[in-house]
XYZ file of C-alpha atoms in Angstrom:
716
model
C 0.000 0.000 0.000
C 1.214 3.527 -0.702
C 2.609 5.507 2.150
C 0.338 8.145 3.678
C 2.875 10.838 4.509
C 5.503 11.406 1.829
C 8.235 12.723 4.111
C 8.404 9.326 5.812
C 9.561 7.729 2.582
C 13.335 7.351 2.101
C 13.486 9.664 -0.888
C 11.541 12.456 0.787
C 13.447 12.784 4.037
C 14.556 16.303 3.195
C 12.364 19.301 2.569
C 15.030 20.858 0.408
C 14.110 21.064 -3.233
C 17.633 20.286 -4.336
C 17.329 16.833 -2.872
C 13.901 16.415 -4.419
C 15.276 17.337 -7.821
C 17.757 14.499 -7.499
C 14.839 12.208 -6.801
C 12.804 13.395 -9.777
C 15.812 12.965 -12.010
C 16.440 9.429 -10.883
C 12.749 8.625 -11.212
C 12.892 9.394 -14.918
C 15.844 7.074 -15.532
C 15.695 3.350 -15.914
C 15.365 1.586 -12.631
C 18.714 0.065 -11.692
C 18.825 -0.398 -7.957
C 15.400 -1.629 -7.073
C 14.099 1.540 -5.421
C 14.664 4.482 -7.732
C 10.994 4.874 -8.588
C 9.360 4.375 -5.234
C 7.557 7.689 -5.198
C 6.074 7.612 -8.690
C 2.653 6.031 -8.969
C 3.453 2.682 -7.441
C -0.051 1.905 -6.307
C -1.246 2.632 -9.808
C 1.344 0.238 -11.158
C -0.145 -2.637 -9.259
C -3.797 -1.616 -9.286
C -4.292 -0.590 -12.862
C -1.926 -2.428 -15.175
C -2.184 -1.430 -18.854
C -2.010 -4.614 -20.840
C -1.660 -2.625 -24.063
C 1.879 -1.741 -23.026
C 4.652 -4.073 -21.874
C 5.238 -4.117 -18.160
C 8.861 -3.192 -18.735
C 9.983 -1.138 -21.706
C 13.647 -2.106 -21.370
C 15.475 -5.414 -21.319
C 15.692 -7.278 -18.027
C 18.363 -5.727 -15.867
C 20.342 -9.002 -15.641
C 20.511 -9.356 -19.413
C 24.100 -10.437 -20.231
C 26.248 -8.691 -22.849
C 27.377 -11.965 -24.423
C 25.798 -15.424 -24.242
C 27.869 -17.509 -26.689
C 29.104 -19.787 -23.947
C 25.867 -19.759 -21.950
C 24.369 -23.049 -20.762
C 20.924 -24.073 -22.035
C 19.094 -22.352 -19.217
C 20.665 -19.044 -20.269
C 19.964 -19.390 -23.975
C 17.636 -16.733 -25.420
C 15.259 -19.128 -27.191
C 14.533 -20.967 -23.976
C 13.873 -17.765 -22.131
C 11.890 -16.385 -25.068
C 9.543 -19.360 -24.932
C 9.312 -19.042 -21.171
C 8.627 -15.344 -21.516
C 5.868 -15.860 -24.064
C 4.140 -18.364 -21.781
C 4.545 -16.037 -18.823
C 3.074 -13.124 -20.728
C 0.166 -15.282 -21.855
C -0.537 -16.291 -18.270
C -0.154 -12.685 -17.191
C -2.643 -11.571 -19.842
C -5.200 -14.188 -18.810
C -4.774 -13.262 -15.160
C -5.428 -9.607 -15.811
C -8.318 -10.309 -18.143
C -9.961 -12.353 -15.407
C -9.624 -9.684 -12.773
C -9.820 -6.274 -14.479
C -8.069 -4.931 -17.569
C -6.811 -1.660 -16.173
C -3.959 0.621 -17.040
C -0.398 0.984 -15.886
C 0.814 4.476 -15.247
C 4.523 5.060 -15.870
C 6.757 3.464 -13.280
C 8.037 0.072 -12.140
C 6.868 -2.362 -9.516
C 8.240 -2.449 -6.000
C 7.198 -3.372 -2.500
C 4.256 -0.952 -2.579
C 2.753 -2.390 -5.730
C 3.359 -5.864 -4.338
C 0.985 -5.027 -1.504
C -1.505 -3.804 -4.069
C -1.236 -7.070 -5.994
C -2.147 -8.943 -2.829
C -5.292 -6.870 -2.567
C -6.182 -7.511 -6.212
C -5.954 -11.256 -5.687
C -8.743 -11.192 -3.128
C -12.000 -12.804 -4.253
C -14.265 -10.463 -6.203
C -16.951 -10.516 -3.520
C -14.560 -9.259 -0.860
C -15.336 -5.833 0.564
C -13.406 -3.142 -1.289
C -10.411 -1.599 0.433
C -11.321 2.065 0.167
C -8.156 3.183 1.912
C -6.159 1.476 -0.800
C -8.273 3.078 -3.500
C -7.792 6.475 -1.906
C -4.033 5.914 -2.007
C -4.291 5.088 -5.708
C -5.913 8.494 -6.242
C -3.113 10.111 -4.288
C -0.574 8.393 -6.504
C -2.362 9.692 -9.595
C -2.135 13.179 -8.140
C 1.557 12.750 -7.362
C 2.229 11.519 -10.869
C 0.458 14.570 -12.322
C 2.066 17.029 -9.932
C 5.554 15.627 -10.349
C 5.282 15.728 -14.127
C 4.294 19.378 -13.894
C 7.000 20.154 -11.330
C 9.652 18.546 -13.512
C 8.679 19.979 -16.877
C 6.708 23.208 -16.326
C 7.219 24.409 -12.758
C 5.740 27.860 -12.171
C 3.923 27.858 -15.507
C 0.165 28.429 -15.771
C -0.352 25.731 -18.383
C 1.095 22.252 -18.573
C 1.244 20.050 -21.662
C 2.126 16.557 -20.418
C 2.774 14.899 -23.777
C 5.262 17.471 -25.087
C 6.317 18.075 -21.463
C 6.201 21.823 -21.787
C 4.479 24.766 -20.159
C 3.216 28.256 -20.897
C 2.406 31.407 -18.964
C -0.955 33.160 -19.158
C 0.461 36.462 -17.907
C 3.968 37.987 -18.102
C 5.257 36.353 -14.915
C 2.534 33.808 -14.279
C -0.505 33.570 -12.027
C 0.359 30.363 -10.228
C -2.669 28.933 -12.020
C -1.822 25.299 -11.333
C 0.134 25.735 -8.092
C -2.403 27.889 -6.241
C -5.357 25.908 -7.529
C -3.879 22.681 -6.125
C -2.741 23.986 -2.717
C -5.627 22.606 -0.688
C -5.460 19.261 -2.499
C -1.823 18.990 -1.426
C -2.935 19.660 2.141
C -5.856 17.240 2.091
C -3.611 14.494 0.713
C -0.910 15.287 3.291
C 1.769 15.834 0.645
C 4.046 17.898 2.831
C 7.221 18.126 0.754
C 5.335 19.114 -2.373
C 3.332 21.669 -0.403
C 6.556 23.149 0.948
C 7.845 23.597 -2.594
C 4.567 25.236 -3.674
C 4.529 27.554 -0.688
C 8.105 28.619 -1.361
C 7.174 29.551 -4.930
C 4.176 31.566 -3.740
C 6.325 33.384 -1.201
C 9.159 34.247 -3.573
C 7.703 34.309 -7.087
C 3.977 35.050 -7.070
C 3.276 38.701 -7.860
C -0.143 39.857 -9.025
C 1.018 43.372 -9.950
C 1.014 42.611 -13.678
C -0.217 44.781 -16.546
C -2.480 42.117 -17.955
C -6.184 41.334 -18.274
C -7.466 38.261 -16.453
C -10.921 36.717 -16.304
C -12.687 37.996 -13.183
C -14.582 34.804 -12.472
C -11.863 32.248 -13.180
C -9.303 34.222 -11.194
C -11.713 34.510 -8.274
C -12.782 30.887 -8.025
C -9.335 29.378 -8.722
C -6.764 31.812 -7.340
C -8.673 33.716 -4.649
C -10.565 30.574 -3.716
C -7.393 28.488 -3.651
C -5.570 30.931 -1.380
C -8.525 31.259 1.004
C -8.968 27.502 1.212
C -5.254 27.062 1.908
C -5.529 29.646 4.695
C -8.520 27.879 6.218
C -7.052 24.394 6.142
C -3.596 25.433 7.335
C -5.015 27.326 10.329
C -7.906 25.084 11.336
C -6.190 21.760 10.622
C -2.517 22.279 11.539
C -1.775 18.551 11.336
C -2.840 18.454 7.693
C 0.458 18.525 5.736
C 2.064 20.521 8.576
C 4.665 23.171 7.766
C 6.442 25.261 10.364
C 6.439 28.305 8.068
C 2.746 28.967 8.690
C 2.784 28.346 12.436
C 1.382 31.048 14.687
C 3.922 33.799 15.200
C 6.048 32.870 12.194
C 6.697 35.538 9.521
C 4.776 33.494 6.943
C 1.765 32.836 9.154
C -0.614 34.877 6.974
C 1.025 34.328 3.598
C -2.062 32.876 1.932
C -4.397 35.492 3.402
C -2.113 38.377 2.452
C -1.884 37.150 -1.126
C -5.667 36.684 -1.201
C -6.359 40.224 0.013
C -3.916 41.692 -2.510
C -5.578 39.796 -5.344
C -9.105 40.666 -4.169
C -8.278 44.376 -4.092
C -7.228 44.132 -7.727
C -10.322 42.171 -8.721
C -12.620 44.794 -7.182
C -11.912 47.001 -10.191
C -14.204 44.752 -12.238
C -17.154 45.771 -10.019
C -16.788 49.477 -10.852
C -19.826 49.616 -13.127
C -23.045 51.647 -13.018
C -25.045 48.626 -11.860
C -22.421 46.942 -9.707
C -22.414 43.816 -11.893
C -18.749 42.998 -12.600
C -17.168 43.149 -16.019
C -15.838 39.953 -17.531
C -12.161 40.843 -17.026
C -9.923 43.156 -15.055
C -6.403 44.512 -15.484
C -4.445 43.490 -12.408
C -2.126 46.524 -12.533
C -4.439 49.350 -13.538
C -7.363 47.873 -11.561
C -9.677 48.692 -14.475
C -12.498 46.380 -15.462
C -12.683 45.239 -19.060
C -15.876 44.266 -20.862
C -16.019 40.941 -22.652
C -14.499 41.028 -26.112
C -17.327 38.738 -27.237
C -21.073 38.468 -26.627
C -21.683 42.152 -27.230
C -19.626 43.044 -24.189
C -22.026 41.259 -21.847
C -20.838 39.358 -18.797
C -21.745 35.739 -18.204
C -24.486 35.391 -15.605
C -22.729 32.497 -13.898
C -19.437 34.368 -13.823
C -20.951 37.542 -12.367
C -22.929 35.630 -9.756
C -20.300 33.097 -8.655
C -17.905 35.361 -6.774
C -19.903 35.610 -3.568
C -18.565 32.712 -1.488
C -15.001 33.928 -1.955
C -15.529 37.643 -1.297
C -17.881 37.062 1.626
C -15.467 34.682 3.333
C -12.633 37.175 2.807
C -14.838 39.927 4.253
C -15.402 37.838 7.360
C -11.675 37.157 7.754
C -10.571 40.737 7.161
C -13.532 42.569 8.702
C -13.802 44.507 5.441
C -17.423 45.209 4.522
C -16.581 46.403 1.018
C -15.851 42.875 -0.166
C -19.221 41.739 1.157
C -21.179 44.673 -0.238
C -19.723 44.411 -3.732
C -20.452 40.688 -3.904
C -24.028 40.727 -2.649
C -24.964 43.770 -4.728
C -24.684 41.564 -7.802
C -27.398 39.215 -6.549
C -29.663 42.142 -5.668
C -29.380 43.564 -9.191
C -29.989 40.167 -10.778
C -33.044 39.467 -8.641
C -34.477 42.924 -9.307
C -34.888 41.941 -12.966
C -37.813 39.802 -11.854
C -37.165 36.828 -14.100
C -39.852 34.186 -14.355
C -39.602 31.205 -12.009
C -36.077 32.091 -10.915
C -34.467 31.058 -14.230
C -32.085 33.526 -15.848
C -30.678 34.174 -19.328
C -26.977 33.394 -19.501
C -25.757 36.925 -20.340
C -26.117 40.170 -18.409
C -25.053 43.716 -19.301
C -22.743 44.924 -16.549
C -23.503 48.638 -16.923
C -27.292 48.382 -17.087
C -27.687 45.292 -14.941
C -30.211 43.867 -17.421
C -30.121 40.578 -19.268
C -29.175 39.981 -22.873
C -31.115 37.441 -24.902
C -33.337 34.607 -23.732
C -31.036 31.583 -23.588
C -31.653 29.727 -20.328
C -29.519 26.760 -19.336
C -27.684 25.283 -16.371
C -24.623 24.440 -18.435
C -21.883 26.850 -19.436
C -22.455 30.493 -18.446
C -25.448 29.642 -16.300
C -24.442 26.832 -13.959
C -22.773 28.199 -10.858
C -25.269 31.039 -10.324
C -27.704 28.395 -9.105
C -25.010 26.505 -7.204
C -24.027 29.615 -5.242
C -27.593 30.396 -4.141
C -27.903 27.419 -1.805
C -24.242 27.544 -0.853
C -24.495 31.189 0.254
C -27.379 30.164 2.488
C -25.282 27.394 4.027
C -22.069 29.442 4.201
C -23.546 31.884 6.705
C -25.078 29.085 8.773
C -28.585 29.568 7.373
C -28.756 33.143 8.690
C -29.559 34.591 5.247
C -32.852 32.938 4.256
C -33.165 35.069 1.123
C -30.698 32.740 -0.609
C -32.683 29.642 0.285
C -35.766 31.380 -1.088
C -33.950 32.119 -4.344
C -32.700 28.531 -4.560
C -36.123 27.030 -3.910
C -37.674 29.276 -6.542
C -35.013 28.396 -9.119
C -35.218 24.648 -8.435
C -38.987 24.759 -8.801
C -38.446 26.543 -12.112
C -36.018 23.853 -13.232
C -38.529 21.139 -12.460
C -41.307 23.008 -14.231
C -39.509 24.087 -17.392
C -36.301 22.102 -17.894
C -36.763 18.528 -16.668
C -37.871 15.986 -19.248
C -37.228 12.284 -19.922
C -35.482 10.205 -22.550
C -37.531 8.271 -25.060
C -36.795 4.635 -24.208
C -35.366 4.305 -20.719
C -36.805 7.473 -19.167
C -33.503 8.941 -18.061
C -34.037 12.301 -16.405
C -32.765 15.073 -18.688
C -32.099 18.660 -17.585
C -32.505 20.475 -20.888
C -32.184 24.031 -22.174
C -34.606 26.727 -23.297
C -32.428 28.514 -25.824
C -35.161 30.945 -26.928
C -36.832 31.525 -23.589
C -39.045 29.549 -21.238
C -42.056 29.467 -23.541
C -40.167 28.187 -26.544
C -38.742 24.842 -27.563
C -36.899 22.638 -25.074
C -33.502 21.449 -26.301
C -32.614 18.009 -24.834
C -28.935 18.811 -24.363
C -26.754 18.574 -21.271
C -23.268 19.967 -20.930
C -21.136 17.858 -18.628
C -21.070 21.009 -16.495
C -24.754 20.397 -15.668
C -23.757 17.322 -13.686
C -22.944 19.503 -10.671
C -26.692 19.781 -10.200
C -27.682 16.419 -8.653
C -25.127 16.767 -5.871
C -26.192 20.358 -5.257
C -29.861 19.357 -5.107
C -29.028 16.712 -2.489
C -26.966 19.262 -0.564
C -29.886 21.692 -0.556
C -32.418 19.068 0.483
C -30.409 17.824 3.466
C -28.238 20.902 4.181
C -25.272 18.554 4.073
C -26.485 16.165 6.743
C -26.680 12.409 6.183
C -30.052 11.476 4.750
C -31.004 9.361 7.752
C -30.448 12.357 10.025
C -32.136 14.864 7.727
C -35.289 12.749 7.571
C -35.736 13.155 11.320
C -35.782 16.967 11.171
C -39.006 18.938 11.553
C -38.667 20.569 8.133
C -38.424 17.278 6.217
C -41.411 17.200 3.875
C -42.507 15.745 0.555
C -40.584 18.586 -1.085
C -37.255 17.245 0.175
C -38.262 13.672 -0.678
C -38.972 14.691 -4.268
C -35.721 16.629 -4.484
C -33.686 13.643 -3.351
C -35.405 11.447 -5.926
C -34.607 14.004 -8.622
C -30.987 14.107 -7.470
C -30.710 10.316 -7.710
C -32.194 10.208 -11.215
C -29.998 13.028 -12.522
C -26.912 11.345 -11.071
C -27.828 8.198 -12.960
C -28.140 10.193 -16.188
C -24.712 11.744 -15.681
C -23.142 8.371 -14.962
C -24.717 7.081 -18.161
C -22.708 9.700 -20.079
C -19.588 7.806 -19.005
C -20.994 4.359 -19.670
C -22.082 5.376 -23.167
C -18.515 6.197 -24.249
C -15.929 3.752 -25.578
C -13.335 4.844 -23.021
C -15.772 5.144 -20.132
C -15.049 8.897 -19.998
C -17.901 11.328 -20.612
C -18.147 13.701 -23.566
C -18.239 17.463 -23.112
C -21.849 17.620 -24.339
C -24.572 14.984 -24.583
C -27.867 15.176 -26.457
C -30.800 12.889 -25.791
C -33.639 11.335 -27.716
C -36.840 12.388 -25.972
C -40.539 11.873 -26.500
C -42.547 13.995 -28.932
C -44.062 16.018 -27.410
C -41.732 15.973 -24.415
C -42.862 14.344 -21.212
C -42.110 17.099 -18.702
C -41.595 16.730 -14.966
C -44.738 18.781 -14.379
C -46.718 16.180 -16.342
C -45.578 13.479 -13.936
C -42.159 12.296 -12.844
C -40.723 9.161 -14.439
C -37.972 6.858 -13.211
C -35.305 5.204 -15.297
C -34.502 1.522 -15.147
C -31.323 -0.514 -15.529
C -29.368 1.225 -12.795
C -26.351 -0.999 -13.315
C -26.245 -0.226 -17.056
C -25.896 -3.931 -17.753
C -24.811 -5.058 -21.211
C -23.851 -1.520 -22.096
C -21.528 -2.506 -24.913
C -22.952 -2.319 -28.408
C -25.264 0.104 -30.157
C -28.209 -2.297 -29.886
C -28.586 -1.699 -26.162
C -31.861 0.158 -25.684
C -30.713 2.641 -23.069
C -27.637 3.526 -25.129
C -29.863 4.780 -27.949
C -31.208 7.510 -25.683
C -27.727 9.089 -25.574
C -26.789 11.044 -28.709
C -23.092 11.901 -28.742
C -21.962 14.052 -31.640
C -18.408 13.829 -32.921
C -17.658 17.478 -32.165
C -18.716 16.928 -28.532
C -16.774 13.744 -27.799
C -13.786 15.400 -26.114
C -13.132 14.906 -22.404
C -11.521 17.741 -20.454
C -10.993 15.878 -17.155
C -14.034 17.651 -15.749
C -15.096 17.076 -12.130
C -18.856 17.649 -12.088
C -20.020 14.031 -12.082
C -17.481 12.838 -9.531
C -18.465 15.889 -7.487
C -22.078 14.727 -7.459
C -21.040 11.152 -6.703
C -19.158 12.491 -3.682
C -22.189 14.413 -2.410
C -24.547 11.514 -3.084
C -22.299 9.056 -1.248
C -21.847 11.319 1.750
C -25.553 12.096 1.964
C -27.212 8.766 1.086
C -24.513 6.311 2.165
C -25.249 4.222 -0.932
C -22.048 2.332 -1.818
C -23.111 2.348 -5.469
C -21.837 5.916 -5.852
C -18.403 4.925 -4.578
C -18.263 2.005 -6.967
C -19.228 4.223 -9.897
C -16.478 6.614 -8.858
C -13.891 3.839 -8.742
C -14.867 2.660 -12.202
C -14.589 6.225 -13.477
C -11.162 6.663 -11.887
C -9.870 3.508 -13.545
C -11.028 4.815 -16.923
C -9.157 8.070 -16.381
C -6.005 6.169 -15.535
C -6.384 3.719 -18.374
C -7.032 6.179 -21.169
C -5.647 9.575 -20.149
C -2.266 8.677 -18.641
C 0.878 9.881 -20.391
C 4.083 7.868 -20.754
C 7.438 8.695 -19.227
C 6.189 10.501 -16.158
C 4.094 13.100 -17.971
C 1.019 12.602 -15.826
C -2.466 12.777 -17.309
C -4.014 14.670 -20.203
C -7.406 15.671 -21.501
C -8.718 13.888 -24.594
C -9.714 15.259 -27.999
C -11.824 12.177 -28.659
C -12.886 9.934 -25.795
C -15.193 7.805 -27.909
C -12.561 5.753 -29.696
C -9.876 3.354 -28.509
C -7.133 4.300 -28.306
C -8.409 7.801 -27.618
C -7.032 10.929 -29.273
C -5.087 12.816 -26.619
C -5.188 16.608 -26.358
C -1.862 17.341 -24.612
C -3.234 19.555 -21.877
C -3.715 19.050 -18.164
C -6.438 21.290 -16.800
C -5.708 22.876 -13.435
C -9.030 21.562 -12.164
C -7.769 18.008 -12.701
C -5.651 18.595 -9.583
C -7.911 21.101 -7.841
C -11.247 19.349 -8.321
C -11.387 16.012 -10.080
C -8.718 14.149 -8.113
C -9.745 15.927 -4.919
C -13.318 14.685 -5.242
C -12.087 11.159 -5.982
C -9.947 11.324 -2.853
C -12.812 12.622 -0.714
C -15.195 10.020 -2.152
C -12.889 7.243 -0.966
C -12.125 8.905 2.392
C -13.955 8.303 5.686
C -17.193 10.266 5.936
C -16.017 12.168 9.014
C -13.136 13.698 7.051
C -14.251 17.284 6.350
C -17.942 16.612 7.098
C -20.345 18.377 4.757
C -22.395 20.068 7.478
C -19.384 22.099 8.644
C -18.016 23.341 5.317
C -19.059 24.792 1.987
C -17.168 23.989 -1.204
C -16.843 26.571 -3.953
C -17.315 25.844 -7.636
C -13.589 25.039 -8.003
C -13.742 22.570 -5.084
C -12.009 24.926 -2.671
C -13.100 24.414 0.910
C -14.379 27.189 3.168
C -15.896 27.006 6.648
C -19.457 27.820 7.527
C -19.650 30.810 9.831
C -22.123 33.004 11.690
C -22.795 36.568 10.609
C -20.420 38.742 12.601
C -18.198 41.826 12.487
C -21.103 43.944 11.252
C -21.738 41.741 8.227
C -25.356 41.153 7.266
C -27.651 40.814 4.286
C -27.799 44.344 2.922
C -30.776 43.964 0.613
C -34.315 42.641 0.454
C -36.280 41.267 -2.455
C -38.904 43.375 -4.184
C -42.445 42.201 -3.472
C -43.796 39.477 -5.762
C -47.274 38.447 -6.793
C -48.597 34.907 -6.637
C -46.904 34.145 -9.955
C -43.537 35.219 -8.602
C -43.408 38.387 -10.688
C -42.292 41.720 -9.235
C -45.019 44.076 -8.052
C -43.927 47.527 -9.171
C -44.801 50.610 -7.147
C -47.360 53.086 -8.431
C -45.790 55.738 -10.591
C -43.148 53.471 -12.091
C -42.868 53.146 -15.840
C -44.161 49.616 -15.527
C -47.696 48.487 -14.624
C -48.483 48.504 -10.906
C -48.443 44.732 -10.652
C -47.282 42.005 -12.939
C -50.495 40.150 -12.131
C -52.431 42.919 -13.896
C -50.759 42.036 -17.200
C -52.520 39.783 -19.704
C -51.993 36.068 -19.215
C -49.437 34.123 -21.220
C -52.173 32.756 -23.451
C -53.093 36.320 -24.488
C -49.895 38.354 -24.261
C -46.480 37.943 -22.684
C -45.757 39.123 -19.212
C -43.109 41.542 -17.995
C -39.619 40.088 -18.524
C -36.472 41.815 -17.378
C -38.055 45.262 -17.614
C -38.978 44.609 -21.247
C -42.582 44.663 -22.496
C -43.325 43.120 -25.866
C -46.660 42.905 -27.669
C -46.760 39.581 -29.495
C -49.101 36.880 -30.632
C -48.986 33.487 -28.953
C -47.669 30.261 -30.430
C -47.943 26.675 -29.317
C -44.651 25.112 -28.226
C -43.536 21.497 -28.571
C -44.882 20.763 -25.095
C -48.382 21.473 -26.436
C -48.556 24.714 -24.435
C -48.666 28.384 -25.336
C -45.347 30.122 -25.846
C -43.994 33.583 -26.531
C -43.073 34.338 -30.123
C -39.434 34.770 -31.034
C -38.161 38.207 -31.918
C -38.314 37.321 -35.612
C -42.016 36.529 -35.197
C -42.867 39.696 -33.360
C -45.378 41.970 -35.058
C -44.691 45.252 -33.347
C -42.063 47.298 -31.733
C -40.541 46.376 -28.414
C -40.522 49.065 -25.812
C -37.530 48.898 -23.496
C -37.334 50.531 -20.108
C -34.144 51.448 -18.319
C -33.528 49.791 -14.986
């Protein structure tokens, strides 16, 4: 079994990087002394052997230079025949157990222990500690490849073994994003190296534009999570440099505050909605160069966990006020059933277009509603209200079912809620089932949540929806040749669609039996287009498996996660210590590799695998909140003068804003004509149109091309 604490291993006795460099160098050379590769993926070597590659790439180490005078037992033909038989037996052995993959490296005493575990009968209880160590080894393999070939770079290309900066001197994109994973996995020597780089090389005073959202969730979130874990869990990858009273005690927090002050420039708009980018040196926000200059709704509304936690730590109300103002502006648009278009104009604070989806550009807005409620220990009920309203809207407008097997599909309304449903799910949507379960139980185990006074049919239905959506997301993996999900999946659905509001359906065939072959009925419900078949090492499904396991205790979610992990190792590993890469085509074998390791592979995907296989009392869900980049923050009580600084505008029974007398809009949205006659008020925009019947058999609003009159727009 792999060691738990790296500095206990012989080759990691020193914290000095010079000694580590010697180790990395020897690890890349051919094994000659029986222990040169001990730190590089040994558990993976034994657990997940790749039978498509030879176990050893070089000749046996005892191979003699000359064998002319050798006795029969040293003659090559004899040994060749013996070797062929051995390989045949080896192949049959692995075929019987599990045809996995071998990551680069050679066997040793650690993998020998793993082999013993593999030889246990198939009905033996899984060793989850061993599986967790295999995940750790995958992380080490990835990290060490990056450290060897692209240290300090923002991008890492594991096949060409090269790196690239995103800004003049680098953002620490990979290093900072992976800090808390290093801590959680107790990788002390690697953490020490990362911390040294942050202390001596990380400087955010760069004349360069960066994405406001990505920088917030990855860099600011990574630094804040590192601060939390290093202070609240001092035995987690302990370093003396951040001990109380040491000069580096607040390194992570100081870097976070410096970065946050620079990011605040993006919020300097008329409405308070942040611009898509910001210049880190000039502190000026920069509108998006695409999408008509509009900001992404998800990006503008997924900065709150980070800035509110920083406000609590620093006692600085400005961080809090800037973050929550965004949600106030968004909610004041009065969108129907809590579902928002995916673009918003930062200056006006009004939405652009009608495209509504929970995939790219829409996803984490919804995620952060319930997580803001939990972050402040349920002391801000407005965010639970927003979440409940949005989830009800999802069930009403976006949930449908596949044609044959009735998989639950969370679709899109690309032309507005009253127009056609598109049965398409980005892999990004697969965050949703875990988030639904989190909202229903508030992070408590299901058995405990059921005993609470507020457990009603609403929560029961939400948990059932979470289970069905998780199954759909897992099916995305099972439908692919490599067992790794595509970026986007379409579905065959009924005509007209069977919507959730017409009656919930349940899928069958939970174990996806006999999934190989196009003739399988359930497989026909999944439509995977060639341009969507790439796999970017995304974490959303393993994230939901983690939440579902922690909340329900159903071992099935762990087993699905283990199968997924083995597929990642088998098909995305890179030879010669490169680590792991994303795939350009995950629906063919061998897959087409992309030569890029996403930072979230280390920050999210492997972290969620590790947590899935960890004991349930390790970072319990009812004490923490996890941001959309899998960075871990504590729950806290409102304090230091921090409070919800806004209230929702009054709504009518249909959830529409009731405007005050004298406004440019009608006094109450309920006074407007019904949908069957005319459209209602939408984002301060009144349009006179005729009605059309949508594919659900219900009335819908006409598209702009169908409109027979002028649209009158009101400023917000």
